CSV table of C-alpha atoms in Angstrom, one decimal:
chain,number,residue,atom,x,y,z
A,144,MET,CA,-8.3,-29.5,-40.0
A,145,SER,CA,-11.2,-31.5,-38.6
A,146,ASP,CA,-14.0,-30.1,-36.4
A,147,SER,CA,-12.4,-31.9,-33.4
A,148,GLU,CA,-9.0,-30.3,-33.8
A,149,PRO,CA,-8.3,-27.0,-32.0
A,150,ASP,CA,-7.5,-23.9,-34.1
A,151,GLU,CA,-3.9,-23.3,-32.9
A,152,GLU,CA,-3.8,-19.8,-34.4
A,153,LEU,CA,-7.0,-18.8,-32.5
A,154,LEU,CA,-5.6,-20.4,-29.3
A,155,GLU,CA,-2.4,-18.4,-29.6
A,156,LEU,CA,-4.4,-15.2,-30.1
A,157,LEU,CA,-6.4,-16.0,-27.0
A,158,ARG,CA,-3.2,-16.7,-25.0
A,159,LYS,CA,-1.7,-13.4,-26.0
A,160,SER,CA,-4.9,-11.5,-25.0
A,161,LEU,CA,-4.8,-13.1,-21.5
A,162,GLY,CA,-1.1,-12.6,-21.0
A,163,ILE,CA,-0.5,-16.4,-21.0
A,164,ASN,CA,2.8,-17.7,-22.3
A,165,GLY,CA,2.4,-19.5,-25.6
A,166,GLY,CA,4.9,-20.3,-28.3
A,167,ASN,CA,7.6,-17.7,-28.4
A,168,ALA,CA,5.3,-14.8,-27.4
A,169,GLN,CA,5.1,-13.5,-23.9
A,170,LYS,CA,3.1,-10.5,-22.7
A,171,ALA,CA,4.6,-8.6,-19.8
A,172,PRO,CA,2.4,-8.5,-16.8
A,173,ASP,CA,0.8,-5.2,-16.0
A,174,THR,CA,-1.4,-4.1,-13.0
A,175,ARG,CA,-3.1,-1.3,-15.0
A,176,VAL,CA,-3.2,0.8,-11.9
A,177,LEU,CA,-1.4,3.7,-13.5
A,178,THR,CA,-3.7,3.5,-16.6
A,179,ASP,CA,-6.7,3.7,-14.4
A,180,ALA,CA,-5.2,6.6,-12.3
A,181,GLU,CA,-4.7,8.6,-15.5
A,182,TYR,CA,-8.3,7.9,-16.5
A,183,ILE,CA,-9.5,9.3,-13.1
A,184,TYR,CA,-7.3,12.3,-13.4
A,185,ASN,CA,-8.7,13.1,-16.9
A,186,HIS,CA,-12.3,12.9,-15.6
A,187,SER,CA,-11.8,14.4,-12.2
A,188,ILE,CA,-13.8,17.6,-11.3
A,189,ASP,CA,-13.2,17.9,-7.5
A,190,VAL,CA,-9.4,17.2,-7.4
A,191,ALA,CA,-7.0,18.9,-9.8
A,192,LEU,CA,-3.2,18.9,-10.3
A,193,ASP,CA,-1.3,22.1,-10.2
A,194,THR,CA,1.3,21.8,-13.0
A,195,HIS,CA,3.7,24.4,-11.6
A,196,GLY,CA,3.3,23.1,-8.1
A,197,THR,CA,4.0,19.5,-9.2
A,198,LYS,CA,7.2,20.5,-11.1
A,199,ALA,CA,8.4,22.6,-8.2
A,200,ALA,CA,7.7,19.7,-5.8
A,201,ALA,CA,9.7,17.3,-8.0
A,202,THR,CA,12.8,19.5,-7.5
A,203,THR,CA,12.2,19.9,-3.8
A,204,ILE,CA,11.6,16.2,-3.2
A,205,TRP,CA,14.7,15.1,-5.2
A,206,LYS,CA,17.0,17.6,-3.4
A,207,LEU,CA,15.7,16.6,0.0
A,208,MET,CA,16.1,12.9,-0.9
A,209,GLN,CA,19.7,13.6,-1.9
A,210,GLU,CA,20.4,15.6,1.3
A,211,LYS,CA,19.0,12.8,3.5
A,212,GLU,CA,20.6,10.1,1.3
A,213,TYR,CA,17.2,8.6,1.0
A,214,SER,CA,17.0,5.2,-0.7
A,215,PHE,CA,15.3,1.8,-0.3
A,216,LYS,CA,17.9,1.2,2.5
A,217,THR,CA,16.0,3.8,4.6
A,218,TRP,CA,13.2,1.2,5.0
A,219,SER,CA,15.4,-1.0,7.2
A,220,GLU,CA,16.6,1.9,9.3
A,221,HIS,CA,13.1,2.2,10.9
A,222,SER,CA,13.6,0.5,14.2
A,223,LEU,CA,10.6,-1.7,14.1
A,224,HIS,CA,11.0,-3.0,10.5
A,225,PRO,CA,12.3,-6.6,10.5
A,226,LYS,CA,16.1,-6.9,10.0
A,227,SER,CA,16.6,-10.5,9.1
A,228,LYS,CA,16.7,-11.5,5.5
A,229,ASP,CA,14.9,-14.8,5.5
A,230,GLU,CA,11.5,-16.5,5.1
A,231,SER,CA,10.4,-15.3,8.6
A,232,THR,CA,10.7,-11.7,7.4
A,233,VAL,CA,8.7,-12.5,4.2
A,234,ASN,CA,5.9,-13.8,6.4
A,235,PHE,CA,6.2,-10.8,8.8
A,236,ILE,CA,5.9,-8.4,5.9
A,237,PHE,CA,3.0,-10.3,4.4
A,238,LEU,CA,1.0,-10.1,7.6
A,239,MET,CA,2.0,-6.5,8.1
A,240,ASP,CA,0.6,-5.5,4.7
A,241,LEU,CA,-2.4,-7.8,4.9
A,242,LEU,CA,-3.5,-5.6,7.9
A,243,ASN,CA,-2.0,-2.3,6.9
A,244,PHE,CA,-5.1,-0.2,6.8
A,245,CYS,CA,-7.2,2.4,8.7
A,246,PHE,CA,-5.4,3.7,11.8
A,247,TRP,CA,-6.9,7.1,12.1
A,248,THR,CA,-8.9,8.0,15.2
A,249,GLU,CA,-11.7,10.4,16.0
A,250,GLN,CA,-10.2,10.9,19.5
A,251,SER,CA,-9.4,14.6,20.0
A,252,ASP,CA,-7.1,13.6,22.9
A,253,HIS,CA,-4.4,11.7,21.1
A,254,THR,CA,-3.2,10.2,24.4
A,255,GLN,CA,-6.5,8.2,24.3
A,256,ARG,CA,-6.2,6.8,20.8
A,257,PHE,CA,-5.4,3.2,20.0
A,258,ALA,CA,-1.8,2.5,21.0
A,259,VAL,CA,0.4,-0.6,21.5
A,260,GLU,CA,2.9,-0.7,24.3
A,261,TYR,CA,6.1,-2.5,23.3
A,262,GLN,CA,9.5,-2.4,24.9
A,263,GLY,CA,8.7,0.6,27.1
A,264,ARG,CA,7.2,2.7,24.3
A,265,ARG,CA,3.7,3.5,23.0
A,266,TYR,CA,3.2,3.2,19.3
A,267,THR,CA,0.2,4.6,17.3
A,268,GLY,CA,-0.8,4.4,13.7
A,269,TYR,CA,1.0,2.1,11.3
A,270,TRP,CA,3.7,1.5,13.8
A,271,SER,CA,1.2,0.2,16.4
A,272,LEU,CA,0.5,-2.7,14.0
A,273,VAL,CA,4.2,-3.5,13.5
A,274,ALA,CA,4.8,-3.3,17.3
A,275,ALA,CA,1.9,-5.6,17.9
A,276,ILE,CA,3.3,-8.2,15.6
A,277,HIS,CA,6.7,-8.0,17.3
A,278,ARG,CA,5.1,-8.2,20.8
A,279,ALA,CA,3.1,-11.3,19.8
A,280,LEU,CA,6.2,-13.1,18.6
A,281,GLU,CA,8.1,-12.2,21.8
A,282,GLU,CA,5.1,-13.7,23.7
A,283,ASP,CA,5.6,-17.0,21.7
A,284,ILE,CA,2.5,-16.4,19.6
A,285,LEU,CA,3.5,-17.5,16.1
A,286,ILE,CA,1.3,-14.8,14.5
A,287,THR,CA,3.4,-14.6,11.3
A,288,THR,CA,3.0,-18.3,10.5
A,289,PRO,CA,0.3,-18.7,7.8
A,290,SER,CA,-1.0,-22.1,9.2
A,291,SER,CA,-1.8,-20.3,12.5
A,292,TRP,CA,-4.3,-18.1,10.7
A,293,VAL,CA,-6.6,-20.9,9.6
A,294,GLU,CA,-10.0,-20.9,11.4
A,295,GLY,CA,-10.5,-24.1,13.5
A,296,THR,CA,-6.9,-25.3,13.4
A,297,GLY,CA,-5.0,-22.0,14.0
A,298,TYR,CA,-5.3,-19.3,16.7
A,299,SER,CA,-8.8,-18.5,18.1
A,300,ASP,CA,-10.4,-15.1,17.6
A,301,GLU,CA,-9.7,-14.4,21.3
A,302,VAL,CA,-5.9,-14.9,20.7
A,303,LEU,CA,-6.0,-12.6,17.7
A,304,ARG,CA,-7.8,-9.9,19.7
A,305,HIS,CA,-5.2,-10.3,22.4
A,306,VAL,CA,-2.4,-9.8,19.8
A,307,PHE,CA,-3.9,-6.4,18.8
A,308,ARG,CA,-4.8,-5.3,22.4
A,309,SER,CA,-4.6,-1.6,23.1
A,310,ALA,CA,-2.9,0.3,25.9
A,311,THR,CA,-6.0,2.6,25.9
A,312,ALA,CA,-9.7,2.2,25.9
A,313,GLU,CA,-9.9,2.5,22.1
A,314,GLN,CA,-9.3,-0.7,20.2
A,315,ILE,CA,-7.6,-0.9,16.8
A,316,PRO,CA,-10.1,0.3,14.1
A,317,LEU,CA,-11.9,-2.4,12.1
A,318,LEU,CA,-10.6,-5.2,14.2
A,319,ASP,CA,-13.3,-7.7,12.9
A,320,HIS,CA,-12.2,-6.8,9.3
A,321,ARG,CA,-8.6,-7.6,10.2
A,322,ILE,CA,-9.5,-10.9,11.7
A,323,ARG,CA,-11.5,-11.8,8.6
A,324,CYS,CA,-8.5,-10.9,6.4
A,325,ILE,CA,-6.3,-13.1,8.5
A,326,ARG,CA,-8.7,-16.0,8.2
A,327,GLU,CA,-9.1,-15.5,4.4
A,328,ALA,CA,-5.4,-15.4,3.8
A,329,GLY,CA,-4.8,-18.5,6.0
A,330,ARG,CA,-7.5,-20.5,4.1
A,331,ILE,CA,-6.4,-19.5,0.6
A,332,LEU,CA,-2.6,-19.8,1.2
A,333,ALA,CA,-3.3,-23.3,2.5
A,334,ALA,CA,-5.5,-24.3,-0.4
A,335,ASP,CA,-3.5,-22.7,-3.3
A,336,PHE,CA,0.1,-22.2,-2.1
A,337,GLU,CA,0.8,-25.0,0.4
A,338,ALA,CA,0.4,-22.5,3.3
A,339,SER,CA,3.5,-20.7,2.1
A,340,VAL,CA,3.9,-17.0,1.3
A,341,LEU,CA,7.3,-17.9,-0.3
A,342,LYS,CA,5.5,-20.1,-2.8
A,343,LEU,CA,3.2,-17.3,-3.7
A,344,VAL,CA,6.1,-14.9,-4.2
A,345,SER,CA,8.0,-17.5,-6.3
A,346,GLU,CA,5.1,-18.0,-8.7
A,347,ALA,CA,5.5,-14.4,-9.8
A,348,ASN,CA,8.9,-15.2,-11.4
A,349,ASN,CA,10.6,-12.0,-10.2
A,350,SER,CA,7.8,-9.8,-11.6
A,351,ALA,CA,6.4,-7.1,-9.3
A,352,ALA,CA,3.3,-6.7,-11.5
A,353,ALA,CA,2.7,-10.5,-11.6
A,354,LEU,CA,2.9,-10.7,-7.8
A,355,VAL,CA,0.3,-7.9,-7.5
A,356,ASN,CA,-1.9,-9.7,-9.9
A,357,LEU,CA,-1.5,-13.0,-8.1
A,358,LEU,CA,-2.4,-11.4,-4.8
A,359,VAL,CA,-5.6,-9.6,-6.1
A,360,SER,CA,-6.7,-12.6,-8.1
A,361,HIS,CA,-6.4,-15.1,-5.3
A,362,LEU,CA,-7.1,-13.1,-2.2
A,363,PRO,CA,-10.3,-10.9,-2.3
A,364,CYS,CA,-9.0,-8.8,0.7
A,365,PHE,CA,-6.2,-7.5,-1.6
A,366,ASN,CA,-8.5,-6.7,-4.5
A,367,ASP,CA,-8.7,-3.0,-4.0
A,368,THR,CA,-11.0,-1.6,-6.8
A,369,ALA,CA,-13.7,1.0,-7.3
A,370,ILE,CA,-16.3,2.1,-9.8
A,371,PHE,CA,-15.9,5.7,-11.3
A,372,GLU,CA,-17.9,7.1,-14.2
A,373,SER,CA,-19.4,3.5,-14.6
A,374,ARG,CA,-15.9,2.1,-15.1
A,375,PRO,CA,-14.2,-0.4,-12.8
A,376,LEU,CA,-10.8,0.8,-11.7
A,377,ARG,CA,-7.8,-0.6,-9.8
A,378,PHE,CA,-5.8,0.8,-6.9
A,379,HIS,CA,-4.4,-2.3,-5.2
A,380,LYS,CA,-2.7,-0.3,-2.5
A,381,ARG,CA,-1.8,-3.2,-0.1
A,382,ALA,CA,-0.8,-5.6,-2.8
A,383,GLN,CA,1.6,-3.1,-4.3
A,384,ILE,CA,3.0,-2.1,-0.9
A,385,PHE,CA,3.7,-5.8,-0.1
A,386,VAL,CA,5.9,-5.9,-3.3
A,387,ALA,CA,7.5,-2.6,-2.4
A,388,ASP,CA,8.3,-3.6,1.2
A,389,LEU,CA,9.9,-6.9,0.0
A,390,TRP,CA,12.0,-4.9,-2.5
A,391,ALA,CA,13.1,-2.4,0.1
A,392,CYS,CA,13.7,-4.9,2.9
A,393,PHE,CA,15.8,-7.2,0.8
A,394,GLU,CA,17.3,-4.3,-1.1
A,395,GLY,CA,16.3,-5.6,-4.5
A,396,GLN,CA,17.9,-9.0,-3.9
A,397,SER,CA,16.7,-12.5,-3.0
A,398,PHE,CA,13.0,-12.4,-2.2
A,399,GLY,CA,12.9,-8.8,-3.1
A,400,SER,CA,14.3,-9.1,-6.6
A,401,PHE,CA,11.9,-7.8,-9.2
A,402,ASP,CA,12.6,-7.0,-12.8
A,403,ASP,CA,9.8,-4.5,-13.2
A,404,MET,CA,9.5,-2.2,-10.1
A,405,ASP,CA,8.6,0.6,-12.5
A,406,LYS,CA,5.2,-1.1,-12.8
A,407,ILE,CA,4.4,-0.3,-9.2
A,408,THR,CA,2.7,3.0,-8.5
A,409,MET,CA,2.4,5.2,-5.4
A,410,PHE,CA,0.1,3.5,-2.7
A,411,ALA,CA,-3.2,5.4,-2.7
A,412,ASP,CA,-3.9,6.1,1.0
A,413,TYR,CA,-4.9,9.1,3.1
A,414,ARG,CA,-1.4,10.4,3.9
A,415,ILE,CA,0.1,11.0,0.5
A,416,PRO,CA,-2.9,13.2,-0.8
A,417,GLN,CA,-2.4,15.2,2.3
A,418,MET,CA,1.3,15.7,1.6
A,419,LEU,CA,0.7,16.5,-2.1
A,420,HIS,CA,-1.8,19.1,-1.1
A,421,SER,CA,0.6,20.6,1.3
A,422,LEU,CA,3.3,20.8,-1.4
A,423,GLY,CA,0.9,22.6,-3.7
A,424,CYS,CA,0.5,19.7,-6.2
A,425,LEU,CA,-3.2,19.0,-5.5
A,426,ARG,CA,-6.1,21.4,-5.4
A,427,TYR,CA,-9.5,20.5,-4.0
A,428,SER,CA,-12.9,21.9,-5.0
A,429,PRO,CA,-14.4,24.2,-2.3
A,430,SER,CA,-16.9,21.6,-1.2
A,431,LEU,CA,-14.3,18.8,-0.9
A,432,GLU,CA,-11.8,21.0,0.9
A,433,SER,CA,-14.4,22.1,3.4
A,434,HIS,CA,-15.3,18.5,4.0
A,435,VAL,CA,-11.7,17.5,4.6
A,436,ARG,CA,-10.9,20.5,6.8
A,437,ASN,CA,-14.0,19.9,8.9
A,438,LEU,CA,-12.9,16.3,9.5
A,439,GLU,CA,-16.1,15.0,8.0
A,440,GLU,CA,-16.0,11.4,6.9
A,441,ILE,CA,-15.9,10.5,3.2
A,442,GLU,CA,-17.5,7.3,2.1
A,443,SER,CA,-15.3,4.5,0.8
A,444,GLY,CA,-15.7,4.2,-3.0
A,445,CYS,CA,-17.5,7.5,-3.5
A,446,SER,CA,-16.5,9.9,-6.3
A,447,TRP,CA,-14.5,12.2,-4.0
A,448,GLU,CA,-12.5,9.4,-2.5
A,449,VAL,CA,-11.8,7.8,-5.9
A,450,GLN,CA,-10.6,11.2,-7.2
A,451,LEU,CA,-8.3,11.8,-4.2
A,452,ARG,CA,-6.7,8.4,-4.7
A,453,GLY,CA,-6.5,8.3,-8.5
A,454,CYS,CA,-5.2,11.9,-8.8
A,455,SER,CA,-2.5,11.2,-6.1
A,456,ILE,CA,-1.2,8.2,-8.1
A,457,TRP,CA,-1.0,10.2,-11.3
A,458,CYS,CA,0.5,13.2,-9.5
A,459,VAL,CA,3.4,11.0,-8.1
A,460,GLU,CA,3.9,9.6,-11.5
A,461,LEU,CA,4.3,13.1,-13.0
A,462,ILE,CA,6.7,14.0,-10.2
A,463,ARG,CA,8.7,10.9,-11.0
A,464,ARG,CA,8.8,11.8,-14.7
A,465,GLU,CA,9.9,15.4,-13.9
A,466,ILE,CA,12.7,14.1,-11.7
A,467,ALA,CA,13.9,11.7,-14.4
A,468,ARG,CA,13.7,14.6,-16.9
A,469,ARG,CA,15.7,17.1,-14.8
A,470,TYR,CA,18.1,14.6,-13.4
A,471,PRO,CA,18.7,11.9,-16.0
A,472,LYS,CA,21.1,9.9,-13.7
A,473,ALA,CA,18.5,9.8,-10.9
A,474,GLU,CA,17.6,6.3,-9.7
A,475,ILE,CA,14.0,7.0,-8.8
A,476,ASN,CA,10.7,5.2,-8.9
A,477,ALA,CA,7.2,5.9,-7.5
A,478,VAL,CA,7.9,3.6,-4.5
A,479,LEU,CA,10.7,5.7,-3.2
A,480,ILE,CA,8.7,8.9,-3.7
A,481,ASP,CA,5.8,7.4,-1.8
A,482,PHE,CA,8.1,6.3,1.1
A,483,PHE,CA,9.7,9.7,1.3
A,484,LEU,CA,6.4,11.6,1.2
A,485,TYR,CA,4.9,9.3,3.9
A,486,ASP,CA,7.9,9.8,6.2
A,487,SER,CA,7.8,13.5,5.6
A,488,MET,CA,4.1,13.7,6.4
A,489,LYS,CA,4.6,11.8,9.6
A,490,GLU,CA,7.3,14.2,10.6
A,491,LYS,CA,4.9,17.1,10.0
A,492,GLU,CA,2.3,15.4,12.1
A,493,LEU,CA,4.8,15.0,15.0
A,494,GLU,CA,5.9,18.7,14.6
A,495,GLY,CA,2.3,19.9,14.5
A,496,THR,CA,2.9,21.6,11.1
A,497,GLU,CA,0.2,20.0,9.0
A,498,THR,CA,-1.4,22.6,6.7
A,499,ILE,CA,-4.5,20.4,6.0
A,500,PRO,CA,-5.9,17.3,7.7
A,501,HIS,CA,-5.9,14.0,5.9
A,502,HIS,CA,-9.3,12.9,4.4
A,503,ARG,CA,-11.2,10.5,6.6
A,504,THR,CA,-12.4,7.3,5.1
A,505,ARG,CA,-13.1,4.1,7.0
A,506,SER,CA,-11.8,1.4,4.7
A,507,MET,CA,-10.0,-1.9,4.7
A,508,TRP,CA,-8.2,-0.9,1.5
A,509,TYR,CA,-5.9,1.7,3.2
């Protein structure tokens, strides 16, 4: 071999290390979120898992899911989730998850918190976002069309602020961050994916992990990471929930067909840690618990917040494993457990039966 000829053996080794197809070898995509969550759990000092509580919760969760016939079909039963199975719904879900973060309020009077009026009802929290998107479409604002997000040629900031207008004096939290996310997505989709969310999805070749990796590598606003014990770690909450929402909406078919949904973890937010604590799965150090109960804000990216998120991911994984061990025929994954825990926590909120508040972090990541 001359000096000008490439070393094919070395090139093949490099392809394998990067997960790039070469020859007959192919490395399965992996988000590494679960690996990083286990690392956080192993090094956590302020959040701990209760083994007995986690095993007991696994049985309780599975039995309740069976009683309620809970499955990915439950996603479409929510009245505001889109019902059509076409490209318009893929775009709707992308925008929904692009902006799916930070809805909590400091308002003690919940009638004054940010809310969206739609079809005679007021919606708060996550549902306010979904309602705002529906309302805009009914007002002939093509808010789910990626080309409309591009600064200069798409909708103005004034139109975007109108889309997310509130029925109260409190505006949607982090509105400027949301507008920046829309602009970034519009610009990058136009440059890299012909302004098409479908093209982005198709490039993942039916791999959930590959789609997550595509999102976080192309769009910085999806690249949800943190530093813990001097080590960079991945959470990728909104990227993963985009995959999960596609899977649930399309019931594992068409645009929601993925061969590796087991690579998707629970979505590290502020509601699931709250529910896991209520179930006796998570325990907090006295200082952290005091902070949470006193409604004191926790800084995004700080050690407490990283531990809360990472240990919650690992806890849901252990619940999944326990369900699979006890009920070998169970069709279960972390996504379904997350959906169920979130819905259950929202029910507790409506009933006023929360045993601990959720932690408060202002963040565009969740």
